[in-house]
mmCIF file of C-alpha atoms in Angstrom:
data_model
loop_
_atom_site.group_PDB
_atom_site.id
_atom_site.type_symbol
_atom_site.label_atom_id
_atom_site.label_comp_id
_atom_site.label_asym_id
_atom_site.label_seq_id
_atom_site.Cartn_x
_atom_site.Cartn_y
_atom_site.Cartn_z
ATOM 1 C CA MET A 1 -53.247 -37.567 -20.354
ATOM 2 C CA VAL A 2 -49.916 -39.383 -21.307
ATOM 3 C CA GLU A 3 -50.187 -38.666 -25.004
ATOM 4 C CA VAL A 4 -50.980 -34.890 -24.231
ATOM 5 C CA LEU A 5 -47.944 -34.316 -22.377
ATOM 6 C CA ALA A 6 -45.554 -36.124 -24.695
ATOM 7 C CA LEU A 7 -46.951 -33.523 -27.674
ATOM 8 C CA VAL A 8 -46.279 -30.755 -24.727
ATOM 9 C CA GLU A 9 -42.484 -32.161 -24.593
ATOM 10 C CA ALA A 10 -42.419 -32.399 -28.011
ATOM 11 C CA ARG A 11 -43.283 -28.766 -28.927
ATOM 12 C CA LEU A 12 -41.033 -27.325 -25.995
ATOM 13 C CA ARG A 13 -37.914 -29.177 -27.328
ATOM 14 C CA SER A 14 -38.630 -28.127 -30.931
ATOM 15 C CA ALA A 15 -38.626 -24.410 -29.730
ATOM 16 C CA LEU A 16 -36.256 -24.334 -27.215
ATOM 17 C CA GLY A 17 -33.789 -27.627 -27.926
ATOM 18 C CA GLU A 18 -33.060 -30.388 -25.586
ATOM 19 C CA PRO A 19 -33.678 -29.805 -21.515
ATOM 20 C CA ASP A 20 -30.181 -29.878 -20.069
ATOM 21 C CA ALA A 21 -32.181 -30.881 -16.569
ATOM 22 C CA ARG A 22 -35.662 -31.946 -15.244
ATOM 23 C CA ALA A 23 -36.807 -32.343 -11.690
ATOM 24 C CA ALA A 24 -40.319 -33.623 -10.754
ATOM 25 C CA VAL A 25 -42.146 -32.512 -7.902
ATOM 26 C CA THR A 26 -45.680 -34.247 -6.790
ATOM 27 C CA PHE A 27 -47.956 -32.819 -4.547
ATOM 28 C CA LEU A 28 -50.450 -34.814 -2.119
ATOM 29 C CA GLY A 29 -53.500 -35.432 -4.160
ATOM 30 C CA THR A 30 -52.149 -34.052 -7.525
ATOM 31 C CA ASP A 31 -50.682 -35.450 -10.752
ATOM 32 C CA ARG A 32 -46.881 -35.205 -10.984
ATOM 33 C CA ILE A 33 -45.511 -31.936 -12.484
ATOM 34 C CA GLU A 34 -42.070 -31.861 -14.145
ATOM 35 C CA VAL A 35 -40.231 -28.592 -14.553
ATOM 36 C CA LEU A 36 -37.465 -29.005 -17.810
ATOM 37 C CA ARG A 37 -34.390 -26.804 -17.916
ATOM 38 C CA PHE A 38 -33.274 -25.090 -21.019
ATOM 39 C CA VAL A 39 -30.158 -23.086 -21.802
ATOM 40 C CA ASP A 40 -29.895 -20.892 -24.900
ATOM 41 C CA GLY A 41 -26.528 -18.383 -24.508
ATOM 42 C CA ASP A 42 -27.206 -16.231 -21.563
ATOM 43 C CA VAL A 43 -30.887 -16.984 -20.994
ATOM 44 C CA VAL A 44 -32.268 -20.030 -18.681
ATOM 45 C CA ARG A 45 -35.868 -21.164 -19.521
ATOM 46 C CA TYR A 46 -37.765 -23.220 -16.846
ATOM 47 C CA ALA A 47 -40.821 -24.745 -18.566
ATOM 48 C CA THR A 48 -43.287 -27.028 -16.517
ATOM 49 C CA LEU A 49 -44.665 -30.032 -17.773
ATOM 50 C CA GLY A 50 -47.837 -31.846 -16.390
ATOM 51 C CA MET A 51 -50.322 -28.841 -16.061
ATOM 52 C CA SER A 52 -52.158 -29.332 -19.135
ATOM 53 C CA ALA A 53 -52.566 -32.987 -18.594
ATOM 54 C CA HIS A 54 -56.169 -31.944 -17.612
ATOM 55 C CA PRO A 55 -58.184 -28.774 -18.373
ATOM 56 C CA MET A 56 -58.526 -26.306 -15.716
ATOM 57 C CA ALA A 57 -61.811 -25.986 -14.274
ATOM 58 C CA ASP A 58 -64.242 -23.145 -13.166
ATOM 59 C CA PRO A 59 -64.020 -23.705 -9.429
ATOM 60 C CA THR A 60 -67.790 -22.206 -9.926
ATOM 61 C CA ALA A 61 -68.823 -25.727 -11.727
ATOM 62 C CA ALA A 62 -70.893 -28.071 -10.418
ATOM 63 C CA LEU A 63 -68.430 -30.810 -12.400
ATOM 64 C CA ALA A 64 -65.040 -30.643 -14.271
ATOM 65 C CA ASP A 65 -65.078 -31.773 -17.332
ATOM 66 C CA PRO A 66 -62.446 -33.926 -18.097
ATOM 67 C CA VAL A 67 -62.154 -32.947 -21.724
ATOM 68 C CA LYS A 68 -62.969 -29.465 -22.435
ATOM 69 C CA GLY A 69 -61.363 -26.406 -20.871
ATOM 70 C CA PRO A 70 -58.140 -24.398 -20.978
ATOM 71 C CA ARG A 71 -54.917 -25.970 -20.893
ATOM 72 C CA ALA A 72 -51.395 -24.629 -20.124
ATOM 73 C CA GLU A 73 -47.881 -24.502 -18.879
ATOM 74 C CA LEU A 74 -45.794 -22.233 -17.622
ATOM 75 C CA VAL A 75 -42.273 -20.758 -18.791
ATOM 76 C CA LEU A 76 -39.796 -18.523 -16.996
ATOM 77 C CA SER A 77 -36.967 -17.211 -18.721
ATOM 78 C CA VAL A 78 -34.585 -15.796 -16.565
ATOM 79 C CA ARG A 79 -30.196 -14.295 -17.339
ATOM 80 C CA ALA A 80 -27.938 -17.065 -16.242
ATOM 81 C CA GLY A 81 -25.251 -17.255 -13.737
ATOM 82 C CA LEU A 82 -26.648 -14.283 -11.771
ATOM 83 C CA ALA A 83 -28.759 -15.907 -8.921
ATOM 84 C CA ASP A 84 -29.486 -19.542 -7.822
ATOM 85 C CA THR A 85 -32.301 -19.465 -10.315
ATOM 86 C CA ASP A 86 -32.540 -23.357 -10.294
ATOM 87 C CA LYS A 87 -34.015 -23.119 -6.636
ATOM 88 C CA ALA A 88 -37.384 -21.623 -8.827
ATOM 89 C CA LEU A 89 -38.084 -25.475 -9.608
ATOM 90 C CA ARG A 90 -40.482 -25.919 -6.639
ATOM 91 C CA PRO A 91 -42.085 -22.416 -7.074
ATOM 92 C CA LEU A 92 -42.976 -23.270 -10.395
ATOM 93 C CA ALA A 93 -44.164 -26.555 -9.357
ATOM 94 C CA VAL A 94 -46.296 -25.205 -7.057
ATOM 95 C CA LEU A 95 -47.601 -22.519 -9.443
ATOM 96 C CA ALA A 96 -48.269 -25.038 -11.977
ATOM 97 C CA ALA A 97 -50.082 -27.532 -9.279
ATOM 98 C CA SER A 98 -52.608 -24.633 -8.479
ATOM 99 C CA PRO A 99 -55.101 -25.430 -10.888
ATOM 100 C CA GLN A 100 -55.596 -28.891 -9.334
ATOM 101 C CA VAL A 101 -54.757 -28.321 -6.111
ATOM 102 C CA GLU A 102 -56.994 -24.473 -5.927
ATOM 103 C CA GLY A 103 -59.308 -24.874 -8.598
ATOM 104 C CA VAL A 104 -58.322 -21.528 -10.465
ATOM 105 C CA ILE A 105 -57.725 -20.894 -14.057
ATOM 106 C CA VAL A 106 -54.364 -19.764 -14.650
ATOM 107 C CA ALA A 107 -54.854 -17.148 -17.593
ATOM 108 C CA PRO A 108 -52.980 -14.083 -18.955
ATOM 109 C CA GLY A 109 -53.247 -11.366 -16.600
ATOM 110 C CA ALA A 110 -53.810 -12.993 -13.511
ATOM 111 C CA SER A 111 -50.859 -12.758 -10.388
ATOM 112 C CA LEU A 112 -49.563 -15.889 -8.766
ATOM 113 C CA ASP A 113 -47.786 -15.810 -5.445
ATOM 114 C CA VAL A 114 -45.782 -18.167 -4.139
ATOM 115 C CA GLY A 115 -45.509 -16.294 -0.730
ATOM 116 C CA GLU A 116 -41.846 -17.106 -0.400
ATOM 117 C CA PRO A 117 -38.816 -15.962 -2.769
ATOM 118 C CA LEU A 118 -38.642 -17.677 -5.860
ATOM 119 C CA TRP A 119 -34.954 -18.319 -5.606
ATOM 120 C CA PRO A 120 -32.468 -17.267 -2.699
ATOM 121 C CA GLY A 121 -31.430 -13.268 -2.460
ATOM 122 C CA THR A 122 -34.786 -12.394 -4.589
ATOM 123 C CA SER A 123 -37.432 -9.799 -3.958
ATOM 124 C CA PHE A 124 -39.774 -11.551 -6.175
ATOM 125 C CA SER A 125 -42.546 -13.837 -4.910
ATOM 126 C CA SER A 126 -45.036 -13.899 -7.434
ATOM 127 C CA VAL A 127 -45.410 -13.485 -11.075
ATOM 128 C CA LEU A 128 -47.369 -11.848 -14.005
ATOM 129 C CA VAL A 129 -48.869 -14.235 -16.455
ATOM 130 C CA ALA A 130 -47.976 -12.588 -19.718
ATOM 131 C CA GLU A 131 -49.964 -13.656 -23.304
ATOM 132 C CA PRO A 132 -48.851 -16.661 -24.845
ATOM 133 C CA GLY A 133 -47.640 -16.988 -28.494
ATOM 134 C CA GLY A 134 -44.229 -15.463 -28.413
ATOM 135 C CA LEU A 135 -41.915 -17.897 -27.569
ATOM 136 C CA VAL A 136 -43.507 -20.927 -27.833
ATOM 137 C CA GLU A 137 -46.221 -21.420 -30.124
ATOM 138 C CA ASP A 138 -49.371 -22.813 -29.108
ATOM 139 C CA LEU A 139 -50.296 -26.773 -29.358
ATOM 140 C CA ASP A 140 -53.639 -27.722 -30.888
ATOM 141 C CA LEU A 141 -54.963 -31.110 -29.828
ATOM 142 C CA ASP A 142 -57.880 -32.815 -31.520
ATOM 143 C CA GLU A 143 -61.320 -31.599 -30.704
ATOM 144 C CA PRO A 144 -62.576 -31.202 -28.895
ATOM 145 C CA MET A 145 -59.656 -30.494 -26.493
ATOM 146 C CA ASP A 146 -58.823 -26.959 -26.406
ATOM 147 C CA PRO A 147 -54.833 -26.018 -27.156
ATOM 148 C CA VAL A 148 -52.346 -25.869 -25.045
ATOM 149 C CA HIS A 149 -50.949 -22.375 -24.201
ATOM 150 C CA PHE A 150 -47.586 -21.680 -22.957
ATOM 151 C CA LEU A 151 -47.759 -19.047 -20.607
ATOM 152 C CA PRO A 152 -44.411 -16.748 -19.855
ATOM 153 C CA LEU A 153 -44.400 -15.602 -16.243
ATOM 154 C CA LEU A 154 -42.687 -11.972 -15.266
ATOM 155 C CA PRO A 155 -41.337 -12.078 -11.924
ATOM 156 C CA MET A 156 -42.746 -8.894 -9.925
ATOM 157 C CA THR A 157 -41.472 -7.097 -6.688
ATOM 158 C CA ALA A 158 -43.814 -7.479 -3.547
ATOM 159 C CA ASN A 159 -44.068 -3.128 -4.476
ATOM 160 C CA GLU A 160 -45.198 -4.407 -8.776
ATOM 161 C CA ALA A 161 -47.372 -6.802 -7.559
ATOM 162 C CA ALA A 162 -49.328 -4.540 -5.082
ATOM 163 C CA TRP A 163 -49.256 -1.922 -7.677
ATOM 164 C CA LYS A 164 -50.674 -4.102 -10.619
ATOM 165 C CA ARG A 165 -53.647 -5.081 -8.045
ATOM 166 C CA VAL A 166 -54.639 -1.455 -8.068
ATOM 167 C CA HIS A 167 -53.465 -0.785 -11.964
ATOM 168 C CA GLY A 168 -54.052 -3.604 -13.833
ATOM 169 C CA GLY A 169 -51.373 -6.001 -15.718
ATOM 170 C CA GLN A 170 -51.517 -4.239 -18.817
ATOM 171 C CA GLU A 171 -50.399 -0.997 -16.547
ATOM 172 C CA LEU A 172 -47.965 -2.591 -15.111
ATOM 173 C CA GLN A 173 -46.353 -3.867 -18.544
ATOM 174 C CA GLU A 174 -46.488 -0.579 -20.297
ATOM 175 C CA ARG A 175 -44.129 1.106 -16.777
ATOM 176 C CA TRP A 176 -41.695 -1.680 -17.387
ATOM 177 C CA LEU A 177 -41.648 -1.086 -21.257
ATOM 178 C CA ALA A 178 -41.281 2.708 -20.409
ATOM 179 C CA HIS A 179 -38.369 2.142 -18.014
ATOM 180 C CA GLY A 180 -36.611 -0.639 -20.236
ATOM 181 C CA THR A 181 -36.887 -2.726 -17.358
ATOM 182 C CA ASP A 182 -35.159 -6.347 -18.214
ATOM 183 C CA LEU A 183 -37.451 -8.621 -17.283
ATOM 184 C CA ARG A 184 -34.842 -11.431 -17.558
ATOM 185 C CA ASP A 185 -32.603 -9.973 -14.680
ATOM 186 C CA PRO A 186 -33.199 -12.040 -11.536
ATOM 187 C CA LEU A 187 -31.386 -9.376 -9.654
ATOM 188 C CA ARG A 188 -33.463 -6.308 -10.659
ATOM 189 C CA ARG A 189 -35.207 -4.019 -8.367
ATOM 190 C CA SER A 190 -38.854 -2.672 -8.821
ATOM 191 C CA VAL A 191 -39.651 -0.291 -11.658
ATOM 192 C CA THR A 192 -40.111 3.183 -10.438
ATOM 193 C CA LEU A 193 -43.806 3.049 -9.788
ATOM 194 C CA ASN A 194 -44.764 6.942 -8.690
#
């Protein structure tokens, strides 16, 4: 576990630079989850560290495999200085702990909801999990372990989350693209959904 997390942190540093802050959260019955903050010009990136320590297990499986199974970390990118986005550290840790706490597999296309605003003054309480491989490349681990995917998180308003449940994540992403939505804007409003 420690070796995997050391490799994950090294991959994050090589892709995003040196973190300028980190916070750790431990939930009852779970391993420690850290959130690292990276500043790149006018963009702040928050990356979890700890979610990939163990593979995510199928909640219907009788026994969880301690070696094989999907592994991931979460990455959120927002514009700096527009909102108090550092308050997103705890909600991100909650999302990263969800495979251990709730027995879910976090994968592209999934919606994750924290039930409260991601940071003060925002209408975002959920995120859409996007495809990995763009910002931070997958990290291959020794066989038989699965690679670690770095999954981008796209904040959604309540209306967008409801629309996504009906139409799907791909349709929502296409709507954002068609309207030129700045998904890094921590103060943005919901995209037009009619």
